[in-house]
Each structure stands twice: as C-alpha cells, then as structure tokens.
Amino acid sequence: MTHDRAALDALLTEKRRFAPPAEFAAAAVVSDPSVYERAEDFEAFWAGWAGELDWFEEWDTVLEWNPPHARWFDGGKLNVCHNCVDRHLDGPRRDRTALLWEGEPGDRRSFTYAELSREVGRFANVLRSLGVRKGDRVAIYLPMIPEAAFAMLACARIGAPHSVVFGGFSPDSLADRINDAEAGVLITADGGWRRGTTVPLKANADRAVARCPGIEHVLVVARGGLKDHPADMVDGRDHWYHELAAGVDDDCPAEVMDAEDILYILYTSGTTGKPKGVVHTTGGYLTQVHATTRTVFDLKDDDIYWCTADVGWVTGHSYVVYGPLAAGATVVMYEGAPDWPDRGRFWKICEDYGVTVFYTAPTAIRAFMQWGEEWVTRHDLTSLRLLGTVGEPINPEAWMWYHRVIGGERCPIVDTWWQTETGGIMITPLPGVTQTRPGSACRPFPGIEARLLNDAGEEVDAGYLAVTRPWPSMLRTIWGDDQRYRDTYWSRWDGVYFPGDGAKYDEDGYLWILGRVDDVLNVAGHRIGTMEVESALVEHAAVAEAAVVGKTHAVKGQAIAAFVTLMGGREGDEDLAAELKKHVAGAIGPIARPEAILFAADLPKTRSGKIMRRLLGDIAAGRALGDTTTLADPAVVQSLKERYEAKEG
Ligand code: WTA
C-alpha cells in the first residue's frame, strides 16, 4: 500500500515502543541480541542452521556467488519431505500432532507425524503410479485441505517440482501457469468450501486443461460431502485420488536431491502482463524457512501454530507447510472464510485448538477492526502468546488494535517483510530481543543485509529497499526466462537485489516499508500487476484502452481503479462498468476485480504516447495533480479529475 501524505506524516510521528515482555524474553528461542553480530559471518551463521537439518551428504561449499546467481550448500544432498516428516519419526515427535485441520462446514481431521508420513508416502506412490519422475512439474490447484500439504510434500519426496496455483484463480490463469511450467499432471479437488457454498474447482480445472496440451493426468481429491459438484471425470485422463490411493502402499523412499535441485515454482505478478515463475531450490530454502520459523515465531514443542495464509501463496508454502513442519510444529489449517458462519470464526478456532502463535495479514486485521471487538471478546484467547503479520505495511492503528484486542497487550507482534522471491522472512523483529514500533518491520533478520539506496546506488535515509548480500532462500531464477530474472531484480545496481519496495529509516535505525515503487498493486495483501488487469480489460470487445492504478482502501490497503476508453467513442454506463468488473474477475480471478471503473474519452499521455499512470494515481488517490507539463494534452487529465471526483465523491 502506498501511503498518502497524511498517513505518512502520522506514521513518522509514531513514537510508541514495545519491549519484549520479560517473561517472554526469558523463555525465547533467541533472547541474546548478540545474535546479530555473530551472524555478520553470514555464511557461518547459515551453515549453522543448515546443520540442524538432516543431510544425506554434507555440502562442499556454503555459498558460491556469481551475481546474480547463487548456489547454496553446493554438493550437499537432502530431501525436504524427509526433513519435514521422516526426521521427526524417531523421537517423541512421532506421535505429536502435525496437522489440525478444520473445514469450513466444521468437519475436522488431525494427523500425527506418523500418520502424516503414511499419507504423504501414499500420495507420493500415487504420483509415481501416474509416471511422475524426478524433475517433472506437477500443478496443484486445491482448496485448503490436508491433501494440499500432502501433495506438496509428496512432490518434494519424489523430486517433482510443484507449482501451486491459488484456488481463487480463474481457469485462464491456471492454464497459463500450467503451460508455462509445462506440467504434465494437475492435482485438484471436486470443490472446496467458501462462505457456505462450494467453489467448483474441478469444473474450472476442466476449462483450464482444455487449453493445456501437456496435461496427461488430472488427479481429483474428493473433498467430502460435495454432492452438488459431482466431477465430470474424463476417461483415461482423470482419476479419483482415493481410488488410486487404495491400490498403493504408504511406503515411498525419499529421492536424494541436490541442494540446488528445484523444490518448487510459484507464479507471482510482475510489471508485465505475464506472471513470473519464481524458482526455489532445496537446501538453502529449507535452511532459511526453518531458521526463521524457529526464531521469528519462537516455536517450541508445545506450541499450536496457525498461519492463516492459503497454500496458493508463498506464505502458505514457507510458513504453513515447509517451515513449521521442518520445525516439528503442530500446524492448524482452516479451509474457509473468516466470517463464516459468523465474524468470530477465527477466534473460535484459536479458542478451540488453544492456538499459541498466530500469523495473518494486515488486511484481515483491518476487517476484524471494522467488524468490532465483540466478535473477539466472546472467545477466550489467553492461549495466544505471539502474533505476526505479513503481506503489506501495517498501519499503526491496526497494529495497536491487534496488540490490544487480539494480543491482550501481552503478545509481542512480529511484522515480517519478505516476498515470493525472497522465499523466507527477511526483515522482522525477533520477539525475544527487539523493541518493536507499531508499523515498522524493524531490522533485517540476522545474516541478512539490507540498505536504502537511490538510483545512483548511494545510501539514503529514504529510498529503494535493497538487499546487498545473497541469502539462502533467494529465488534462483525465473522459470524459462533468466534474462527477466536479471532485468527485474539485478539490473538497477551491481550485484544488489531490487525488491521493488520503498522504505525509510527512523531515528532508531529501524526500517519502515512504504509500499511498492513499481506497477504492482497490493490488494488485500495480494500482488496484482496493473498490466495484467489492463490486458484483461482490453480483451473485452468494447474496450479500446485501459490504465489501471491503485486507490487507497480502508480494509484492502489498495483497491483497483481502472480508467477505460471505449471502442468507436462509445459512452460507458453503469451496466458496462459492472460487466467489465465481472470480465476481469473471470479472466484473472475475483481478487483482481476492479473497485472503480471510470470511462474516459481520452487518457493522459506523454507526447511519445505513454500513458501517465502517475497522474491517474494522483486522481484516484484524490491528491493534487503532479507535473503535467510533459503531457500531450493537459486538459485531458483535468477533465478526468473533475469527472472522477464527481463520481467518487
Ligand atoms: C509487501 C508476501 C510491508 C511488499 C510474503 C512486498 C510488505 C510484497 C510486508 C511481497 C510487510 C510483504 N510490510 N510490506 N511486513 N510483507 N509486503 O510476494 O510490497 O505476495 O514486496 O509475498 O508484499 O508480496 P508477496
């Protein structure tokens, strides 16, 4: 979310500080601030964490850095699934609960680590029976059900990189991702529950697969009780998971993987219309997600940990599945909406399971604030001891509400900055060490080095966030497009990573992340490229041109505003606006539905014909117009502004 000026001023006068409660610090996984100095030898620091994992063969070198390409723990051999599951089977964790799952209708399933091992082994054997081999890509399009975790772990077990696609994405978005990764198998479900109805995942998958010549098999998990969505099974192509699972055993040896073998591809929005396939590998990724899960979430053996993210996003990969299971935690997983059957659902789950560590997004916190405290206070939340946020800047007001109403003023809050590309948490407080400030992600994690730079690469107090040292869970490339990897992340400065965010320092030397500086919006914590939405709009027969910008939104942080010109000078109306919103939701997914559409006779352009998004952003944000002197026709933008203000009030 890009802060408007008033919000920014308020942010920078935020003076409150919260030291870790003494009792919390005394028992914390990390309570000694010298961890930061010790991690200055960052290779030794990360090697120490890598040593906590099980390796079939030790690595030769910790880091080989040929910018912009890194190899971590080269020569080392391990398996991520072995580390998340098998590693826990020899000791007391064997019979500890790994997964506590609740479906939206209220059905429950739970699995000990021993049971998880059998489920994952069986899933892996089913994939093998379909011919999936090491290196083959598998697409996963599932609701938040235990099988989503089993499927990911099963892929990791047999060395098949997975590409999870969020269940809220449209058939077209799914098809694009399947084709780009050249996946041969798609795992989906007959449906999943959301707000009391079922999402027809299999029907969406069928529409996608019609465009995917590479798909040989579709594996369908029966999400119990979906009688209204009987899946149309295509003979020879589609298989019910439970039928194949009945024919295999649950013992499947884990492939020996190279530290730099691919673990997964995850698509994320960039500044072009085409999503990027972010590639993560094995040894470094697991090392960092494990280290950060243990230290940032302070996980101990008796914790009940709940991260509310969907496995379709990177947070679900790193902090629902791989990090916490590598740490041997008990993980809560919930299928549905936070306001179903009522707005207290999350707090009921916290109470019912005795959740101790809770990790969610600022947009959710702002929604809870709006819904009112009474939904929270009717539940007993005294089991909570640590809270976290991720996905966008948290405004101090939401931070304070989280602290007071959810945390009972006793739980530290970790505001964690990171990205799909970074794989793991990069900037964050350590809950037993750091004095936090509401709205600040505080400091780089030990071993991570970040700076604020300007275009010339000089250090500044406010500017671009830059990561100046390689880190283990960094992306290795963009799938099939290494040039885009170089251009997007490594071309601004020499050997320095450009995340695309702006930030500033405060007087304590803490970092305040201010939002994206590129054409990527952050809508309710989800990254959406303005170009993706524009491409979807111009696909509509009535649309000639479209320009998409973010507008401030009380709950979502940012919402999508689209300026549209129509074919043949046609006049727009409310019906067409509604149709276009629906069209975008259908083309990309409901998360990309524009909040506002404004029809215009013309869009503000430079003399060379480039649309001036910055000015449109000013209009959508209700700011004074910036410099218009480079415009071909300054009157265009003034009349747009007047019309926008008349419409939006
Ligand atoms: C934003 C989500 C401020 C940021 C893990 C980043 C944040 C983008 C924070 C990545 C935070 C994430 N404070 N901004 N604590 N966490 N962001 O790839 O703009 O979905 O670049 O990864 O979210 O979003 P992504």
XYZ file of C-alpha atoms and ligand atoms in Angstrom:
674
model
C 0.000 0.000 0.000
C 1.381 3.355 -0.922
C 0.672 5.718 1.920
C -0.863 9.055 1.142
C 0.841 12.079 2.586
C -1.291 12.434 5.724
C -0.882 8.769 6.574
C 2.850 9.026 6.025
C 3.106 12.008 8.372
C 1.143 10.146 11.015
C 3.417 7.144 10.534
C 6.562 9.118 11.068
C 5.354 10.648 14.276
C 4.575 7.195 15.697
C 6.543 7.152 18.949
C 5.262 4.111 20.831
C 7.761 1.363 21.585
C 7.134 -2.086 22.994
C 9.919 -4.078 24.612
C 9.594 -7.879 24.729
C 7.837 -8.864 27.969
C 10.484 -10.128 30.423
C 8.811 -13.482 30.817
C 8.622 -13.961 27.065
C 12.262 -12.994 26.546
C 13.436 -15.316 29.307
C 11.951 -18.357 27.568
C 12.536 -17.278 23.946
C 14.422 -19.325 21.350
C 16.514 -16.196 20.801
C 16.921 -13.675 23.606
C 20.520 -12.592 23.161
C 20.912 -9.527 20.914
C 24.476 -10.568 20.066
C 22.927 -12.926 17.502
C 23.113 -10.002 15.048
C 26.851 -9.538 15.454
C 27.509 -13.251 15.404
C 25.619 -13.514 12.124
C 27.883 -10.968 10.467
C 29.836 -14.011 9.316
C 26.666 -14.841 7.436
C 27.925 -17.953 5.706
C 28.868 -19.487 9.058
C 25.535 -18.380 10.518
C 23.513 -20.034 7.760
C 25.719 -23.112 7.767
C 24.907 -23.450 11.454
C 21.209 -23.506 10.655
C 21.702 -25.882 7.736
C 23.434 -28.204 10.183
C 20.163 -28.521 12.120
C 18.657 -30.371 9.160
C 19.234 -33.968 8.045
C 21.613 -34.212 5.090
C 22.277 -37.432 3.212
C 25.594 -35.890 2.199
C 27.291 -32.791 3.579
C 27.819 -29.798 1.260
C 31.197 -28.816 -0.220
C 30.758 -25.036 -0.148
C 28.286 -22.876 1.779
C 27.914 -20.263 -0.946
C 29.030 -19.802 -4.492
C 28.048 -16.345 -5.602
C 28.369 -15.397 -9.235
C 25.994 -12.455 -9.312
C 23.146 -12.731 -9.907
C 23.345 -16.493 -9.467
C 23.872 -18.134 -6.110
C 24.442 -21.755 -5.185
C 23.949 -22.530 -1.520
C 25.289 -25.689 0.109
C 26.541 -26.943 -3.217
C 27.296 -30.641 -3.303
C 25.010 -31.288 -0.321
C 22.251 -33.878 -0.657
C 18.966 -33.885 1.223
C 15.222 -34.228 0.804
C 12.793 -31.579 2.028
C 9.976 -34.042 2.745
C 12.345 -36.268 4.708
C 13.219 -33.230 6.815
C 9.602 -32.195 7.356
C 8.295 -35.682 8.117
C 10.686 -38.644 8.494
C 13.141 -36.677 10.625
C 10.521 -36.444 13.377
C 9.618 -40.132 13.446
C 12.419 -41.445 15.640
C 11.731 -39.408 18.758
C 8.799 -38.222 20.826
C 7.503 -36.092 17.963
C 6.385 -39.249 16.177
C 3.029 -39.223 17.960
C 2.748 -35.498 18.194
C 0.047 -33.827 16.117
C 1.452 -32.425 12.903
C -1.762 -31.116 11.395
C -5.018 -29.949 12.943
C -7.418 -29.271 10.126
C -10.890 -27.757 10.141
C -13.154 -27.476 7.133
C -15.441 -24.525 6.729
C -18.580 -26.622 7.443
C -16.948 -27.642 10.738
C -15.575 -31.087 9.823
C -12.237 -31.898 11.459
C -9.265 -34.112 10.701
C -5.959 -34.406 12.505
C -2.711 -36.244 11.775
C 0.249 -37.145 13.936
C 3.676 -37.057 12.327
C 3.491 -40.859 11.975
C 0.122 -40.541 10.203
C 1.393 -37.679 8.073
C 4.258 -39.886 6.953
C 1.827 -42.558 5.737
C -0.438 -40.050 3.970
C 2.482 -38.431 2.200
C 4.047 -41.779 1.264
C 0.779 -42.935 -0.247
C 0.328 -39.672 -2.144
C 3.884 -39.969 -3.476
C 3.224 -43.514 -4.666
C 0.063 -42.405 -6.443
C 2.061 -39.731 -8.279
C 4.661 -42.344 -9.173
C 1.936 -44.652 -10.470
C 0.955 -41.858 -12.858
C 4.508 -41.787 -14.174
C 5.736 -38.681 -12.335
C 9.530 -38.776 -12.065
C 12.210 -36.578 -10.537
C 12.254 -33.230 -12.319
C 8.694 -33.462 -13.731
C 6.487 -30.489 -12.865
C 3.182 -31.050 -11.084
C 0.492 -28.364 -10.873
C -1.611 -28.197 -7.707
C -4.999 -26.426 -7.642
C -6.575 -27.354 -4.339
C -8.571 -25.824 -1.517
C -7.058 -25.583 1.982
C -7.482 -29.257 2.796
C -4.868 -31.615 4.270
C -4.290 -33.100 0.821
C -2.826 -29.751 -0.287
C 0.015 -30.252 2.194
C 0.265 -33.971 1.387
C 0.505 -33.217 -2.333
C 3.265 -30.626 -1.866
C 5.251 -32.897 0.431
C 4.724 -35.868 -1.902
C 6.134 -33.852 -4.812
C 9.112 -32.873 -2.681
C 9.552 -36.521 -1.710
C 9.883 -37.746 -5.282
C 11.751 -34.671 -6.504
C 8.987 -33.339 -8.735
C 8.844 -29.515 -8.550
C 5.333 -28.371 -7.735
C 3.565 -25.297 -8.978
C 0.700 -24.459 -6.648
C -1.967 -22.203 -8.146
C -4.288 -20.383 -5.747
C -7.797 -21.897 -5.909
C -9.253 -18.412 -6.433
C -7.548 -18.031 -9.796
C -9.583 -18.354 -12.975
C -9.302 -21.221 -15.495
C -7.268 -18.960 -17.786
C -4.806 -18.025 -15.058
C -4.454 -21.696 -14.160
C -3.904 -22.691 -17.793
C -1.220 -20.015 -18.297
C 0.683 -21.271 -15.260
C 0.361 -24.942 -16.234
C 1.607 -24.235 -19.738
C 4.478 -22.035 -18.669
C 5.764 -24.682 -16.245
C 4.988 -27.472 -18.736
C 3.314 -29.530 -16.040
C 2.105 -32.993 -17.048
C -0.076 -33.698 -14.031
C -2.656 -31.489 -12.338
C -3.906 -32.209 -8.821
C -7.269 -30.689 -7.987
C -10.431 -31.419 -5.996
C -14.114 -31.697 -6.792
C -14.524 -28.438 -4.887
C -13.829 -26.550 -1.685
C -15.953 -24.582 0.770
C -16.057 -20.809 0.864
C -18.756 -18.771 2.621
C -21.218 -21.591 2.771
C -21.027 -22.630 -0.860
C -18.607 -24.744 -2.818
C -16.079 -23.462 -5.314
C -16.235 -25.642 -8.456
C -12.525 -26.355 -8.714
C -12.803 -29.397 -10.966
C -15.031 -27.562 -13.429
C -12.513 -24.689 -13.502
C -9.692 -27.173 -13.928
C -11.510 -28.790 -16.862
C -11.809 -25.438 -18.582
C -8.115 -24.782 -17.982
C -6.965 -28.218 -19.118
C -8.821 -27.790 -22.402
C -6.065 -25.258 -23.141
C -3.195 -27.394 -21.775
C -1.967 -29.985 -24.276
C 0.792 -31.104 -21.896
C -1.554 -32.371 -19.169
C -1.734 -36.161 -19.222
C -3.401 -36.797 -15.902
C -5.757 -34.955 -13.605
C -5.811 -36.293 -10.072
C -9.007 -35.369 -8.242
C -9.297 -35.332 -4.467
C -12.833 -35.915 -3.228
C -13.440 -33.131 -0.727
C -16.074 -34.963 1.289
C -19.706 -34.038 1.014
C -19.702 -32.056 -2.211
C -22.823 -33.649 -3.581
C -23.752 -30.628 -5.616
C -20.499 -30.729 -7.554
C -20.161 -34.212 -8.962
C -16.978 -34.004 -11.018
C -17.157 -34.852 -14.691
C -14.440 -37.441 -14.971
C -12.745 -37.822 -18.347
C -11.865 -41.445 -19.019
C -8.140 -42.141 -19.091
C -7.237 -38.585 -18.075
C -8.991 -38.069 -14.744
C -8.520 -40.211 -11.654
C -10.089 -40.060 -8.204
C -7.272 -39.818 -5.703
C -8.939 -42.189 -3.233
C -9.307 -44.894 -5.875
C -5.632 -44.830 -6.858
C -4.579 -44.488 -3.214
C -6.358 -47.742 -2.385
C -4.051 -49.552 -4.775
C -0.661 -48.376 -3.499
C 1.184 -48.769 -0.206
C 2.240 -45.939 2.032
C 5.960 -46.500 1.987
C 7.820 -44.434 -0.581
C 11.545 -43.770 -0.284
C 12.587 -40.120 -0.468
C 14.649 -39.150 -3.523
C 18.155 -37.954 -2.795
C 18.086 -34.355 -4.028
C 20.885 -31.982 -4.705
C 20.804 -28.843 -2.542
C 20.275 -26.807 -5.715
C 17.573 -29.026 -7.267
C 14.262 -27.222 -7.750
C 11.738 -27.624 -4.958
C 9.004 -25.524 -6.491
C 7.918 -22.853 -8.920
C 5.439 -20.243 -7.719
C 3.959 -17.641 -10.027
C 3.696 -14.046 -8.941
C 2.648 -10.823 -10.604
C 5.187 -8.507 -12.097
C 5.114 -5.341 -14.119
C 4.260 -7.057 -17.407
C 1.064 -8.913 -18.246
C 2.774 -12.287 -17.805
C 3.251 -13.682 -14.283
C 6.752 -14.766 -13.328
C 7.566 -18.333 -12.312
C 9.727 -17.793 -9.248
C 12.080 -20.754 -8.810
C 13.065 -22.004 -5.359
C 15.549 -24.748 -4.677
C 16.060 -27.246 -1.888
C 18.829 -26.803 0.688
C 19.042 -23.043 1.094
C 15.286 -22.613 1.014
C 14.649 -25.128 3.749
C 17.501 -23.751 5.836
C 16.079 -20.228 5.863
C 12.420 -21.103 6.313
C 13.363 -23.433 9.144
C 15.622 -20.877 10.838
C 13.059 -18.091 10.577
C 10.155 -20.279 11.696
C 12.052 -21.325 14.805
C 13.317 -17.868 15.726
C 10.735 -15.368 14.460
C 7.785 -17.482 15.628
C 9.745 -18.709 18.633
C 8.383 -22.204 18.052
C 8.667 -24.715 20.872
C 7.407 -28.247 21.067
C 4.171 -27.411 22.842
C 3.121 -24.596 20.515
C -0.041 -24.703 18.445
C 0.814 -22.605 15.427
C -1.649 -21.079 12.982
C -0.750 -19.150 9.841
C -3.956 -18.184 8.051
C -2.411 -17.957 4.559
C -3.594 -20.141 1.701
C -1.079 -22.625 0.276
C -1.609 -20.862 -3.061
C 0.664 -18.037 -1.843
C 4.276 -18.112 -0.755
C 3.305 -17.597 2.883
C 1.400 -20.869 2.689
C 4.444 -22.615 1.246
C 7.019 -21.314 3.698
C 5.002 -20.806 6.874
C 2.100 -23.259 6.675
C 3.928 -26.242 5.204
C 7.724 -26.277 4.966
C 8.941 -24.070 7.831
C 6.665 -25.296 10.619
C 6.792 -28.964 9.629
C 10.588 -28.827 9.391
C 10.430 -27.450 12.925
C 8.176 -30.327 14.019
C 5.361 -27.973 14.982
C 1.642 -28.587 15.371
C 0.068 -26.680 12.499
C -3.537 -25.505 12.354
C -5.073 -25.317 8.893
C -8.519 -23.879 8.134
C -10.349 -24.180 4.845
C -12.784 -21.323 4.680
C -13.682 -17.694 5.214
C -13.049 -15.728 8.446
C -16.676 -14.579 8.563
C -18.384 -17.931 8.229
C -20.775 -18.777 9.806
C -20.053 -15.563 11.704
C -17.331 -12.992 12.149
C -15.913 -14.761 15.167
C -14.781 -17.884 13.323
C -11.030 -17.269 13.584
C -11.278 -16.573 17.318
C -13.393 -19.644 17.854
C -10.679 -21.693 16.130
C -7.998 -20.070 18.309
C -10.013 -20.916 21.394
C -10.956 -24.453 20.338
C -7.416 -25.508 19.480
C -5.556 -23.379 22.013
C -3.570 -21.559 19.340
C -0.396 -20.038 20.796
C 1.235 -18.412 17.743
C -0.944 -16.652 15.165
C 0.218 -15.185 11.822
C -2.068 -13.231 9.482
C -2.261 -10.246 7.118
C -2.944 -6.572 7.942
C -5.954 -6.553 5.612
C -7.571 -9.239 7.767
C -6.809 -7.245 10.912
C -8.442 -4.147 9.426
C -11.523 -6.199 8.551
C -11.725 -7.516 12.139
C -11.404 -3.949 13.425
C -14.322 -2.928 11.264
C -16.427 -5.882 12.387
C -15.966 -4.866 16.008
C -14.391 -6.197 19.172
C -17.467 -8.059 20.307
C -16.689 -10.883 17.862
C -13.335 -11.308 19.531
C -14.126 -10.837 23.189
C -16.698 -13.606 23.333
C -13.808 -16.070 22.859
C -11.017 -16.981 25.241
C -7.764 -16.003 23.549
C -5.462 -16.375 26.547
C -3.573 -19.229 24.871
C -2.060 -16.750 22.376
C 1.499 -15.685 23.176
C 2.880 -14.330 19.878
C 1.322 -12.567 16.868
C 2.657 -11.944 13.395
C 1.738 -10.010 10.261
C 2.815 -10.216 6.644
C 1.908 -9.097 3.165
C 1.726 -5.318 3.296
C 2.626 -2.447 5.580
C 0.547 -2.485 8.736
C -0.790 0.880 9.758
C -0.022 1.727 13.416
C -3.725 1.879 14.257
C -4.249 -1.717 13.109
C -1.058 -2.779 14.899
C -2.335 -1.261 18.163
C -5.711 -2.926 17.774
C -4.045 -6.289 17.125
C -1.846 -5.748 20.170
C -4.699 -4.754 22.470
C -7.706 -6.753 21.326
C -6.149 -9.970 19.991
C -2.909 -9.988 21.954
C -4.386 -8.828 25.261
C -1.419 -6.417 25.473
C 0.822 -9.331 26.387
C 1.862 -10.792 22.992
C 4.804 -9.453 21.017
C 3.990 -8.696 17.367
C 6.381 -9.621 14.572
C 5.800 -7.541 11.428
C 7.619 -9.620 8.826
C 8.700 -8.209 5.465
C 9.527 -10.617 2.692
C 8.366 -11.667 -0.790
C 7.617 -14.633 -3.008
C 11.095 -14.055 -4.396
C 12.888 -13.995 -1.054
C 11.296 -17.323 -0.064
C 11.630 -16.594 3.639
C 11.363 -13.739 6.122
C 13.980 -11.013 5.577
C 13.115 -8.039 7.798
C 11.454 -8.618 11.134
C 11.673 -8.163 14.861
C 12.950 -11.097 16.926
C 10.196 -11.402 19.520
C 12.511 -12.060 22.472
C 15.013 -9.374 21.527
C 13.547 -6.468 19.575
C 11.775 -3.455 20.988
C 9.023 -3.075 18.401
C 7.395 0.056 16.996
C 3.858 -0.167 15.547
C 4.151 -0.032 11.767
C 7.834 -0.925 11.457
C 9.269 -4.270 10.336
C 12.320 -3.186 12.382
C 15.598 -4.828 11.286
C 16.991 -7.294 8.775
C 16.999 -10.832 10.146
C 20.452 -11.939 11.360
C 22.635 -12.756 8.379
C 20.554 -10.575 6.049
C 21.920 -7.243 4.881
C 19.555 -4.580 3.554
C 20.153 -0.932 2.726
C 18.224 2.002 1.323
C 19.644 3.234 -1.971
C 18.857 5.822 -4.601
C 19.083 5.299 -8.367
C 22.809 6.001 -8.270
C 23.311 3.300 -5.656
C 24.117 5.792 -2.872
C 22.862 5.167 0.645
C 19.941 7.364 1.629
C 17.558 7.723 4.583
C 14.511 7.139 2.403
C 14.602 5.359 -0.941
C 14.596 1.956 -2.553
C 14.931 -1.054 -0.330
C 17.908 -3.138 -1.492
C 19.287 -6.482 -0.342
C 23.036 -6.279 -0.542
C 24.045 -9.840 0.205
C 22.782 -13.190 -1.094
C 20.576 -15.209 1.257
C 19.814 -18.949 1.276
C 16.122 -18.904 0.303
C 16.521 -16.384 -2.519
C 14.901 -17.159 -5.833
C 17.384 -18.708 -8.243
C 15.818 -17.553 -11.496
C 12.519 -17.006 -13.305
C 11.381 -20.286 -14.810
C 12.302 -20.299 -18.502
C 13.416 -16.664 -18.503
C 16.736 -15.980 -16.835
C 17.005 -12.677 -18.677
C 13.854 -11.463 -16.958
C 15.405 -12.542 -13.644
C 18.456 -10.381 -14.366
C 16.453 -7.443 -15.681
C 13.822 -7.359 -12.947
C 15.913 -7.850 -9.858
C 19.579 -7.259 -10.593
C 19.870 -4.525 -13.201
C 19.404 -1.437 -11.030
C 22.668 -1.851 -9.127
C 25.621 -4.180 -9.479
C 25.156 -7.458 -7.616
C 22.423 -5.954 -5.415
C 18.847 -7.262 -5.269
C 15.991 -4.845 -6.022
C 12.735 -5.979 -4.373
C 10.546 -3.188 -5.785
C 9.662 -1.619 -2.419
C 10.354 1.819 -1.000
C 11.323 2.305 2.641
C 12.744 4.754 5.147
C 14.756 4.692 8.371
C 13.583 6.150 11.649
C 15.744 7.600 14.396
C 16.263 4.139 15.900
C 17.643 2.880 12.584
C 14.509 0.785 12.080
C 13.081 0.198 8.620
C 9.589 1.336 7.646
C 8.404 -0.271 4.438
C 6.301 2.218 2.487
C 4.992 0.077 -0.379
C 5.729 -0.844 -3.972
C 7.572 1.558 -6.208
C 6.703 -0.304 -9.425
C 3.461 -1.053 -11.289
C 2.459 -3.778 -8.870
C -0.550 -3.260 -6.599
C -1.028 -4.879 -3.224
C -4.743 -5.564 -2.894
C -5.696 -7.180 0.388
C -2.141 -8.496 0.681
C -2.190 -9.992 -2.814
C 0.157 -8.833 -5.526
C -1.555 -7.837 -8.740
C 0.214 -6.363 -11.718
C -1.515 -3.332 -13.239
C -0.596 -4.703 -16.695
C -2.377 -7.994 -16.042
C -5.605 -6.149 -15.275
C -5.134 -3.836 -18.257
C -4.608 -6.810 -20.590
C -7.781 -8.406 -19.251
C -9.729 -5.176 -19.826
C -8.587 -4.628 -23.399
C -9.548 -8.227 -24.225
C -13.152 -7.075 -23.842
C -14.639 -6.139 -27.200
C -15.893 -2.742 -26.023
C -12.567 -1.554 -24.618
C -10.024 0.415 -26.624
C -7.521 1.376 -23.920
C -7.183 0.856 -20.198
C -4.940 2.197 -17.477
C -5.023 0.680 -14.006
C -3.859 2.321 -10.790
C -4.232 1.701 -7.065
C -6.555 3.668 -4.839
C -6.430 3.695 -1.071
C -8.931 1.342 0.548
C -9.731 1.184 4.249
C -9.642 -2.611 4.511
C -7.774 -3.849 1.458
C -4.988 -1.285 1.716
C -5.204 -0.781 -2.007
C -8.047 -1.344 -4.421
C -8.003 -1.347 -8.193
C -9.176 1.700 -10.149
C -9.362 1.445 -13.931
C -9.566 4.264 -16.447
C -11.057 2.965 -19.677
C -11.658 4.376 -23.157
C -14.162 2.596 -25.367
C -14.185 1.497 -28.986
C -15.744 3.840 -31.529
C -16.229 6.597 -28.984
C -18.976 4.589 -27.269
C -20.273 6.043 -23.986
C -19.859 3.941 -20.885
C -22.586 3.355 -18.311
C -23.073 1.532 -15.011
C -24.055 -1.695 -16.765
C -20.907 -1.764 -18.827
C -18.815 -0.934 -15.754
C -20.366 -3.905 -13.950
C -19.760 -6.091 -16.975
C -16.104 -5.083 -17.164
C -15.578 -5.786 -13.465
C -17.069 -9.216 -13.960
C -14.960 -9.746 -17.045
C -11.720 -9.049 -15.158
C -12.754 -11.283 -12.256
C -13.473 -14.030 -14.761
C -10.221 -13.549 -16.644
C -7.852 -13.435 -13.663
C -9.816 -14.284 -10.539
C -12.112 -12.440 -8.107
C -9.120 -10.862 -6.306
C -8.444 -8.758 -9.415
C -11.973 -7.304 -9.695
C -11.678 -3.515 -10.105
C -13.314 -1.475 -7.380
C -13.910 1.520 -9.639
C -14.122 1.954 -13.393
C -14.088 5.381 -14.933
C -14.871 5.818 -18.616
C -12.889 8.498 -20.360
C -12.838 9.953 -23.854
C -9.054 10.022 -23.680
C -6.241 9.041 -21.305
C -3.438 11.393 -20.327
C -0.401 10.585 -22.457
C 3.058 11.952 -22.974
C 3.891 13.293 -26.398
C 5.501 9.933 -27.166
C 2.209 8.202 -26.415
C 2.980 6.712 -22.984
C 0.047 6.659 -20.565
C 0.851 8.735 -17.476
C -0.180 6.336 -14.729
C 1.306 8.569 -12.068
C -1.264 11.275 -12.821
C -4.085 8.757 -12.846
C -2.813 7.536 -9.488
C -2.997 11.105 -8.209
C -6.583 11.324 -9.382
C -7.579 8.000 -7.822
C -5.904 8.942 -4.540
C -7.561 12.360 -4.527
C -4.146 14.039 -4.459
C -3.245 17.321 -6.125
C -2.133 16.664 -9.658
C 1.588 16.249 -10.187
C 3.581 17.743 -13.018
C 1.521 17.833 -16.210
C 3.942 19.724 -18.406
C 5.069 16.664 -20.367
C 1.519 15.815 -21.368
C 0.408 15.969 -24.965
C -2.918 17.473 -23.863
C -3.059 18.704 -20.219
C -6.814 19.339 -20.490
C -7.460 15.586 -20.635
C -6.248 14.983 -17.138
C -8.037 17.988 -15.641
C -11.387 16.883 -17.030
C -10.754 13.313 -15.891
C -10.036 14.551 -12.389
C -13.254 16.517 -12.267
C -15.294 13.573 -13.501
C -13.614 11.167 -11.107
C -14.295 13.440 -8.150
C -17.905 13.924 -9.183
C -18.377 10.151 -9.375
C -16.436 9.025 -6.313
C -17.465 11.978 -4.181
C 4.662 -6.370 0.561
C 4.286 -11.976 0.639
C 5.305 -4.077 4.263
C 5.868 -5.770 -0.133
C 5.168 -12.624 1.710
C 6.458 -6.941 -0.883
C 5.127 -5.969 2.989
C 5.234 -7.719 -1.271
C 5.322 -6.779 4.126
C 5.505 -9.188 -1.441
C 5.484 -6.122 5.391
C 5.089 -8.053 2.385
N 5.466 -4.783 5.398
N 5.125 -4.638 3.059
N 5.632 -6.793 6.542
N 5.283 -8.062 3.722
N 4.975 -6.798 1.937
O 5.306 -11.788 -2.949
O 5.420 -4.773 -1.037
O 2.944 -11.866 -2.048
O 7.215 -6.551 -1.999
O 4.949 -12.050 -0.577
O 4.295 -7.507 -0.212
O 4.307 -9.889 -1.671
P 4.326 -11.451 -1.888
